[in-house]
XYZ file of C-alpha atoms in Angstrom:
559
model
C 27.862 0.394 -1.462
C 25.652 3.432 -2.144
C 22.234 2.766 -3.531
C 19.673 5.612 -4.799
C 15.973 4.933 -4.790
C 13.691 6.898 -7.091
C 9.704 6.971 -7.188
C 8.501 9.016 -9.921
C 4.693 8.363 -9.718
C 1.860 10.356 -10.291
C 1.818 11.262 -6.546
C 4.364 11.045 -3.556
C 7.319 11.315 -5.721
C 10.640 10.989 -3.896
C 14.065 9.994 -3.191
C 15.971 7.615 -0.835
C 19.913 7.198 -0.381
C 21.173 3.663 1.499
C 24.748 2.559 2.266
C 24.244 -0.907 2.031
C 21.353 -1.843 4.326
C 21.440 1.593 6.335
C 19.069 4.411 5.256
C 21.212 7.802 4.965
C 18.547 9.999 3.794
C 14.819 10.012 2.358
C 12.845 12.849 1.098
C 9.531 13.348 -0.378
C 9.392 15.722 -3.485
C 6.490 17.441 -1.484
C 8.600 18.435 1.319
C 10.694 20.711 -1.120
C 8.042 21.912 -3.494
C 5.313 22.613 -0.663
C 2.795 20.718 -2.777
C 1.046 17.832 -1.380
C 1.520 14.497 -2.708
C 3.600 16.090 -5.677
C 4.739 13.969 -8.173
C 4.408 13.631 -11.871
C 7.930 13.491 -13.002
C 11.407 12.549 -11.996
C 11.991 13.940 -8.593
C 15.301 15.885 -9.441
C 15.049 18.281 -6.404
C 14.394 15.474 -3.803
C 17.708 13.179 -5.530
C 19.513 16.096 -5.104
C 18.574 16.771 -1.310
C 19.170 13.276 -0.513
C 22.763 13.444 -2.103
C 23.431 16.529 -0.054
C 21.917 15.070 3.212
C 23.733 11.764 2.875
C 27.274 13.878 2.163
C 27.550 11.719 -0.939
C 28.166 13.018 -4.960
C 25.949 11.339 -7.698
C 29.178 9.832 -9.120
C 29.660 7.527 -5.880
C 26.272 5.964 -6.274
C 26.648 2.250 -7.085
C 22.983 1.098 -7.684
C 19.945 2.881 -8.859
C 16.331 1.512 -8.003
C 13.588 3.042 -10.067
C 9.791 2.541 -9.692
C 7.430 2.038 -12.550
C 6.615 5.644 -12.978
C 6.946 8.398 -15.158
C 10.124 9.281 -17.550
C 10.898 11.752 -20.109
C 10.143 10.522 -23.543
C 13.907 10.533 -24.577
C 14.513 7.730 -22.232
C 12.227 5.396 -24.196
C 13.753 3.052 -26.675
C 10.483 2.085 -28.600
C 8.530 5.089 -29.504
C 7.444 5.154 -32.968
C 8.907 8.046 -35.730
C 5.922 10.492 -35.487
C 5.585 10.133 -31.673
C 9.172 11.101 -31.110
C 9.019 13.930 -33.750
C 5.969 15.195 -31.949
C 7.572 14.724 -28.323
C 10.658 16.664 -29.807
C 8.566 19.686 -30.856
C 6.299 19.596 -27.698
C 10.056 19.543 -25.753
C 11.254 22.319 -27.554
C 8.084 24.633 -27.002
C 8.083 23.510 -23.275
C 5.453 21.323 -23.367
C 6.783 18.003 -23.054
C 5.150 15.562 -20.481
C 6.320 12.633 -19.159
C 5.504 8.992 -20.193
C 3.985 6.159 -17.890
C 6.459 3.228 -18.009
C 3.813 1.382 -17.058
C 1.236 2.155 -19.644
C 3.926 2.002 -22.354
C 4.642 -1.469 -21.361
C 0.966 -2.499 -21.828
C 0.893 -1.123 -25.295
C 4.172 -3.036 -26.235
C 3.035 -6.267 -23.992
C 5.942 -5.915 -21.695
C 4.397 -6.600 -18.318
C 5.538 -10.142 -17.782
C 8.580 -11.187 -15.663
C 10.631 -12.271 -18.652
C 10.264 -9.164 -20.769
C 9.437 -6.392 -18.292
C 9.055 -2.818 -18.253
C 12.570 -1.824 -17.919
C 13.569 -3.300 -21.339
C 11.667 -0.007 -22.917
C 13.907 2.559 -21.285
C 17.674 3.386 -21.987
C 18.563 2.841 -18.460
C 21.971 3.845 -19.107
C 20.876 7.285 -20.537
C 18.603 7.358 -17.489
C 21.590 6.879 -14.935
C 23.776 9.630 -17.157
C 20.904 12.155 -16.828
C 20.581 11.994 -13.259
C 24.721 12.527 -12.928
C 25.142 8.869 -12.063
C 27.861 6.050 -13.814
C 25.789 4.868 -17.208
C 26.647 1.367 -16.237
C 25.710 0.918 -12.836
C 23.202 -1.858 -11.973
C 19.632 -0.507 -12.053
C 16.484 -2.354 -10.636
C 13.216 -1.129 -12.065
C 10.660 -2.220 -9.095
C 7.271 -2.236 -8.884
C 5.044 -0.920 -6.133
C 3.956 -4.047 -4.664
C 7.313 -5.450 -4.439
C 8.322 -2.298 -2.626
C 5.359 -2.561 -0.359
C 6.157 -6.461 0.413
C 9.780 -5.570 1.231
C 9.129 -2.723 3.497
C 6.532 -5.135 5.290
C 9.202 -7.591 5.505
C 11.437 -5.300 7.287
C 8.928 -4.640 10.214
C 8.382 -8.439 10.609
C 10.416 -9.901 13.517
C 10.624 -13.334 12.062
C 12.530 -14.736 8.867
C 10.488 -17.396 7.644
C 7.080 -18.996 7.432
C 5.208 -15.600 6.560
C 2.355 -14.374 4.252
C 3.239 -11.055 2.937
C 0.022 -9.082 1.772
C -0.156 -6.077 0.178
C -2.815 -3.571 -0.921
C -3.058 -0.094 -2.310
C -5.184 1.895 -4.560
C -3.179 1.073 -7.598
C -3.902 -2.597 -8.901
C -5.372 -5.560 -7.089
C -3.754 -6.854 -3.632
C -0.902 -9.222 -4.104
C 0.018 -12.077 -1.964
C 3.624 -13.471 -1.543
C 4.564 -16.669 0.651
C 8.083 -16.661 2.798
C 8.504 -20.569 3.339
C 11.503 -22.793 3.502
C 13.720 -19.697 2.695
C 12.121 -18.620 -0.397
C 9.745 -15.809 -1.148
C 7.394 -16.782 -3.918
C 4.634 -14.201 -5.428
C 1.364 -16.139 -5.564
C -0.679 -13.643 -8.059
C 1.209 -10.955 -9.773
C -0.291 -10.953 -13.200
C -1.697 -7.291 -12.597
C 0.788 -5.853 -9.800
C 0.919 -2.348 -10.348
C -2.436 -2.003 -12.730
C -5.023 0.404 -11.673
C -8.003 -1.576 -13.239
C -11.488 -1.047 -11.990
C -12.148 -4.209 -10.651
C -9.308 -3.621 -7.602
C -10.963 -2.553 -4.636
C -8.696 0.009 -4.287
C -10.152 1.874 -6.927
C -13.445 2.509 -4.934
C -11.428 4.074 -2.128
C -9.945 6.450 -4.821
C -13.764 7.366 -6.142
C -14.585 7.730 -2.679
C -12.078 9.966 -1.637
C -12.611 12.304 -4.493
C -16.237 12.330 -4.369
C -16.093 13.547 -0.933
C -13.576 16.409 -1.718
C -11.046 14.501 0.815
C -7.016 15.082 0.750
C -6.106 11.345 0.997
C -7.330 7.911 1.568
C -5.917 8.836 5.499
C -8.482 11.506 5.999
C -11.238 9.015 4.356
C -10.704 6.289 6.745
C -10.464 8.683 9.760
C -13.570 9.960 9.062
C -15.045 6.150 8.958
C -14.060 6.320 12.829
C -17.274 8.207 13.310
C -20.058 6.489 11.130
C -21.624 3.212 11.177
C -21.317 0.719 8.348
C -24.673 0.681 6.865
C -23.423 0.061 3.348
C -21.312 -3.034 4.139
C -23.423 -5.356 2.880
C -24.428 -3.301 -0.480
C -20.745 -2.927 -0.854
C -20.075 -6.788 -0.354
C -22.598 -7.669 -3.271
C -20.106 -6.253 -5.615
C -16.818 -7.279 -4.120
C -15.692 -10.971 -3.958
C -12.806 -13.323 -2.964
C -12.305 -16.395 -5.169
C -10.973 -19.756 -3.747
C -7.492 -18.662 -4.722
C -7.653 -15.571 -2.372
C -8.008 -13.057 -5.059
C -10.478 -9.953 -4.438
C -12.084 -8.493 -7.443
C -15.124 -6.421 -7.883
C -17.749 -6.747 -10.640
C -17.599 -3.137 -11.883
C -16.638 -2.993 -15.605
C -15.567 0.694 -15.564
C -14.860 3.719 -13.314
C -17.874 5.515 -14.526
C -20.257 2.905 -13.430
C -18.601 2.618 -10.222
C -18.554 6.331 -9.259
C -22.380 6.491 -10.337
C -23.495 3.739 -8.424
C -21.492 5.310 -5.149
C -22.808 8.395 -5.476
C -26.480 6.633 -5.636
C -25.575 4.903 -2.502
C -24.343 7.744 -0.474
C -26.900 10.562 -1.828
C -28.298 12.019 1.313
C -26.469 10.389 3.893
C -23.408 11.380 5.941
C -20.023 10.998 4.463
C -18.941 9.130 7.353
C -21.479 6.289 6.628
C -19.917 5.599 3.200
C -16.437 5.767 4.827
C -17.136 3.367 7.637
C -18.802 0.947 5.383
C -15.997 0.812 2.652
C -13.532 0.179 5.678
C -15.637 -2.571 6.881
C -15.645 -4.047 3.386
C -11.907 -3.918 3.119
C -11.314 -5.524 6.410
C -13.947 -8.235 5.737
C -12.620 -9.344 2.319
C -8.689 -8.831 3.533
C -9.598 -11.109 6.173
C -11.552 -13.575 4.116
C -8.641 -13.704 1.479
C -5.771 -13.849 3.979
C -7.714 -16.581 5.974
C -7.505 -18.457 2.828
C -4.056 -18.097 1.824
C -2.932 -18.710 5.578
C -4.979 -22.365 5.131
C -3.539 -23.054 2.019
C 0.109 -22.625 2.826
C -0.205 -23.728 6.821
C 0.814 -20.105 8.028
C 0.185 -18.110 11.129
C 1.910 -15.038 10.484
C 1.491 -12.094 8.224
C 3.003 -8.989 6.860
C 1.239 -6.138 5.591
C 1.987 -3.368 3.621
C 0.615 -0.701 1.200
C -1.396 2.327 1.883
C -5.061 0.520 2.174
C -3.396 -1.127 5.420
C -1.984 1.963 6.830
C -5.123 2.769 8.709
C -4.903 2.076 12.451
C -8.625 1.220 12.942
C -8.894 -0.621 9.847
C -5.855 -2.988 11.304
C -7.468 -3.336 14.930
C -10.631 -4.745 12.937
C -8.532 -6.712 10.709
C -6.619 -8.237 13.773
C -9.938 -9.094 15.699
C -11.648 -10.648 12.830
C -8.586 -12.982 11.949
C -8.207 -13.975 15.570
C -5.596 -13.611 18.293
C -3.887 -16.472 17.090
C -2.542 -15.061 13.910
C 0.592 -12.379 14.156
C 0.514 -9.148 12.401
C 3.380 -7.130 11.532
C 2.970 -3.895 9.603
C 4.639 -1.101 7.620
C 2.386 1.711 7.826
C 2.612 3.989 5.126
C -0.390 5.970 4.167
C 1.069 7.273 0.837
C 3.783 6.648 -1.249
C 6.504 8.330 0.057
C 8.268 5.264 1.252
C 8.486 3.410 -2.273
C 12.214 4.676 -2.807
C 13.067 2.911 0.337
C 11.312 -0.082 -0.800
C 12.785 -0.044 -4.423
C 16.581 -0.045 -2.952
C 15.450 -3.240 -0.785
C 14.371 -4.677 -4.080
C 17.257 -3.938 -5.522
C 19.437 -5.299 -2.236
C 17.427 -8.387 -2.330
C 18.148 -8.945 -6.268
C 21.824 -8.426 -5.552
C 22.335 -10.137 -2.200
C 19.759 -12.793 -2.479
C 17.298 -13.778 0.159
C 19.020 -15.043 3.072
C 21.519 -12.080 3.556
C 18.454 -9.510 2.925
C 16.438 -11.499 5.833
C 19.870 -10.797 8.070
C 20.971 -7.357 7.017
C 17.565 -5.531 6.918
C 16.814 -3.055 9.460
C 13.460 -1.989 10.653
C 12.671 1.527 9.546
C 10.193 2.321 12.243
C 12.110 5.508 13.812
C 14.006 6.152 10.611
C 14.261 10.065 10.147
C 13.421 11.682 6.851
C 14.786 15.048 5.694
C 17.521 17.281 6.914
C 18.550 17.972 10.644
C 17.607 21.548 11.427
C 17.765 20.959 15.324
C 20.988 23.653 15.535
C 19.269 26.182 13.120
C 15.635 26.618 14.605
C 16.996 28.248 18.078
C 18.617 31.217 16.104
C 15.755 31.513 13.421
C 13.345 32.205 16.114
C 15.447 34.494 17.992
C 16.339 36.563 15.022
C 12.537 36.702 14.209
C 11.404 38.363 17.473
C 10.149 35.390 19.147
C 10.525 35.239 23.008
C 12.323 32.658 25.037
C 10.117 31.399 27.863
C 12.348 29.083 29.542
C 15.809 27.387 29.077
C 14.440 24.579 30.875
C 12.451 22.794 28.034
C 11.393 19.711 29.656
C 10.026 21.475 32.830
C 8.172 24.245 31.025
C 6.585 22.669 28.159
C 5.313 19.884 30.491
C 3.897 22.598 32.627
C 2.435 24.335 29.707
C 0.939 21.001 28.286
C -0.751 20.374 31.872
C -2.238 23.982 31.400
C -4.064 22.895 28.213
C -1.419 24.590 25.802
C -0.889 23.588 22.166
C 2.951 22.901 21.700
C 5.054 22.002 18.542
C 7.866 19.570 19.393
C 10.888 20.244 17.126
C 13.681 17.736 18.584
C 15.991 15.781 16.448
C 15.879 15.117 12.474
C 13.456 15.312 9.862
C 9.729 14.715 9.443
C 9.943 10.938 10.301
C 8.957 7.767 8.451
C 6.302 6.794 11.056
C 4.157 9.706 11.705
C 6.890 12.272 12.269
C 8.220 11.552 15.504
C 10.479 14.185 15.672
C 8.079 16.832 14.396
C 4.835 17.000 16.302
C 1.836 19.214 17.507
C 1.499 18.039 21.165
C -1.488 18.541 23.551
C -2.832 16.576 26.546
C -5.836 14.356 26.588
C -7.499 15.502 29.601
C -10.636 17.223 27.934
C -13.036 15.562 25.512
C -13.319 18.375 22.956
C -9.180 18.779 22.701
C -8.919 16.788 19.446
C -11.411 18.600 17.637
C -9.892 21.965 18.851
C -6.405 21.069 17.909
C -7.202 20.166 14.678
C -9.489 23.241 13.868
C -6.150 25.311 15.063
C -4.511 23.655 12.281
C -7.169 23.841 9.910
C -7.760 20.129 9.498
C -11.093 18.166 9.413
C -12.208 17.633 13.331
C -12.280 13.968 13.016
C -8.529 13.486 12.145
C -7.304 10.972 14.700
C -4.170 11.750 16.565
C -1.458 9.228 18.029
C -0.823 8.647 21.477
C 3.058 8.829 22.616
C 3.851 7.088 25.737
C 6.743 4.517 27.014
C 6.228 0.846 26.095
C 5.627 0.110 29.864
C 2.787 3.155 30.011
C 1.432 1.878 26.695
C 0.768 -1.818 28.383
C -1.494 -0.013 30.760
C -3.302 2.309 28.719
C -3.979 0.327 25.922
C -3.596 -3.451 26.904
C -4.554 -4.500 23.394
C -2.118 -2.586 21.680
C 0.432 -4.251 19.290
C 3.383 -2.587 17.829
C 3.537 -1.198 15.064
C 0.455 0.622 13.894
C -2.331 -1.458 15.638
C -5.065 0.516 17.423
C -6.727 -0.685 20.687
C -9.222 0.817 22.808
C -8.092 2.907 26.155
C -8.324 0.896 29.283
C -11.510 1.646 31.102
C -9.773 2.586 34.243
C -7.813 5.490 32.332
C -11.107 6.979 30.677
C -11.965 9.360 33.487
C -8.358 10.908 33.278
C -8.229 10.896 29.403
C -11.498 11.486 28.182
C -10.203 12.604 24.687
C -9.285 8.941 24.152
C -12.407 7.164 25.641
C -14.669 7.001 22.561
C -12.573 4.997 20.021
C -9.611 2.879 19.041
C -6.314 4.868 19.568
C -3.327 4.585 17.271
C 0.027 4.642 19.506
C 3.520 4.610 19.093
C 6.265 3.642 21.930
C 8.990 6.406 22.640
C 12.287 5.341 23.347
C 14.903 7.546 24.948
C 17.490 6.554 22.347
C 15.842 7.665 19.359
C 13.698 10.432 20.463
C 15.248 12.196 23.689
C 13.483 15.150 23.739
C 10.121 13.786 23.297
C 11.028 11.028 25.813
C 12.260 13.444 28.224
C 9.119 15.480 27.886
C 6.644 12.572 28.726
C 8.650 11.604 31.538
C 8.413 15.073 32.896
C 5.089 15.316 31.981
C 4.400 12.102 33.722
C 6.052 13.364 37.191
C 3.718 16.491 37.086
C 0.543 15.529 36.008
C 0.684 11.340 36.954
C -0.519 11.054 32.939
C 1.823 8.566 31.094
C 1.219 9.901 27.816
C 0.467 12.867 25.467
C -1.460 13.266 22.083
C -0.284 14.469 18.769
C -1.072 15.343 15.247
C 1.335 15.714 12.441
C 3.023 18.878 11.989
C 0.797 20.000 9.280
C -1.531 22.984 8.206
C -4.651 21.784 6.112
C -3.475 19.453 3.606
C -0.067 20.883 3.157
C 2.963 18.579 2.982
C 4.637 17.731 6.583
C 6.273 20.741 8.349
C 10.167 20.538 9.560
C 12.198 23.469 8.380
C 12.656 26.385 10.841
C 10.726 28.700 8.687
C 7.739 25.993 8.768
C 7.832 26.272 12.718
C 7.875 29.963 12.861
C 4.928 30.140 10.406
C 3.073 27.831 12.891
C 3.936 30.094 15.846
C 3.214 33.146 14.151
C 0.067 32.285 12.677
C -1.139 31.255 16.346
C -1.705 27.574 15.191
C 0.321 26.477 18.275
C 0.780 28.629 21.545
C 4.427 27.537 21.918
C 7.497 25.717 20.327
C 10.006 23.307 22.284
C 13.598 22.890 21.209
C 16.130 20.649 22.526
C 17.355 23.972 24.539
C 14.394 26.204 25.031
C 10.609 26.883 24.847
C 9.681 30.024 22.784
C 6.417 31.739 22.157
C 5.446 34.354 19.490
C 7.261 37.862 20.043
C 3.701 39.583 19.562
C 2.640 38.328 22.908
């Protein structure tokens, strides 16, 4: 069965196509438009790209999963006559704007489980406008359900689990998987953006500091002390049910309080304090829920739980006896995948879902450009340095060069493991220097890539996936770039990442160092880069020194 997942929120819109439980394609709208966190409409371009990558036709799709996002007015059943006339006129003038399904549902009191937001949409018309069969099954999913099912795909266990999700939209939501049943504990405001949600504080702080997203905010927090943590805690509490609330009644009051608190202080202090607040309150809520339901395992999901340093602090606070599994998505681009999982769960039942689910940690997104890259670089006048990519690239990395690694398919669901800017960690200032060349804040933390065996030696406290750990003391002299803060790491497998795996092995044989650092292949706050023209721009602009492909190493022809 082919299923199309769609997210049409204000940010990070995108699409995904599954065949049963196998992901065939997933594309964020930003990847096609070049606009960071693009959204605010149905992602028609991303849908078309997914269908093309999966090599299926719209008419072949047998199921549709839609987020509680934004839709054209013509797809709503319950608009009043004056609103219909007004929107029709604006549409004729080219000024029509999409309507938020969740906002409309609140107006009509249709946010409950019995009469949900989907009752406001003409789902048959919507499916038909997307080129699909008007009579296919349609599931309208909420973001916390999508995050929860993504988290369950990352969990190696199939029962006795607390599923805890948190992002900047609405309150954290908890579910319990026990005795073969998955029960939602508190979802009366799931998907809402109420001011008494701690996630809204993160949004306000990100906007106030002029940062591109929450990932940059949390990275900044690694370089400060949580001096304001107690001040935050006075406004954010956890009740006996494990629900987290703030006492701010409106956004303006919260923003003014944040400005007064942070006035004249380094931004890193605010970021560190807010991260400390989330760690403490999340740990408190999770502990209450675990004790109440007799559980020792937690599956985490949502953008507020994607930061590696926050996860490390959360694990330390909860204690080693609590097992964590994480689906670490720093934005909403994975929501279409979670939406398809929601449809499959509804259709097949929990037992089948848990047996058929597949981990998504190494899932590649986007199109496979591997065979196109070398011809594009050659035709643009770039010079081939070597036809032995592994030995040549390893030697250049050992010499301190910055290299774009472009093997395999797509930008990757787990940090872009096929599209990376690689460098060695042998100098203390190398991370800031690499960020500077990519026009990114100096504090943006890289990921350490190595084999599983090497990571066990480098980071004894590391847990897969996505939980950071301090560098082992004996490696600090050889890798000073990693010596001062917890490190996020990913294990590299030969089967899924052959070029990167081969490069790591060759680099280790040359330098005796078992890992390489990497930043996402981005310039500034642009979307992740992965097409041949993107790669060429990196090289021609001097952002990287070389590009390594499956078959060669290239440098700019202007050298």
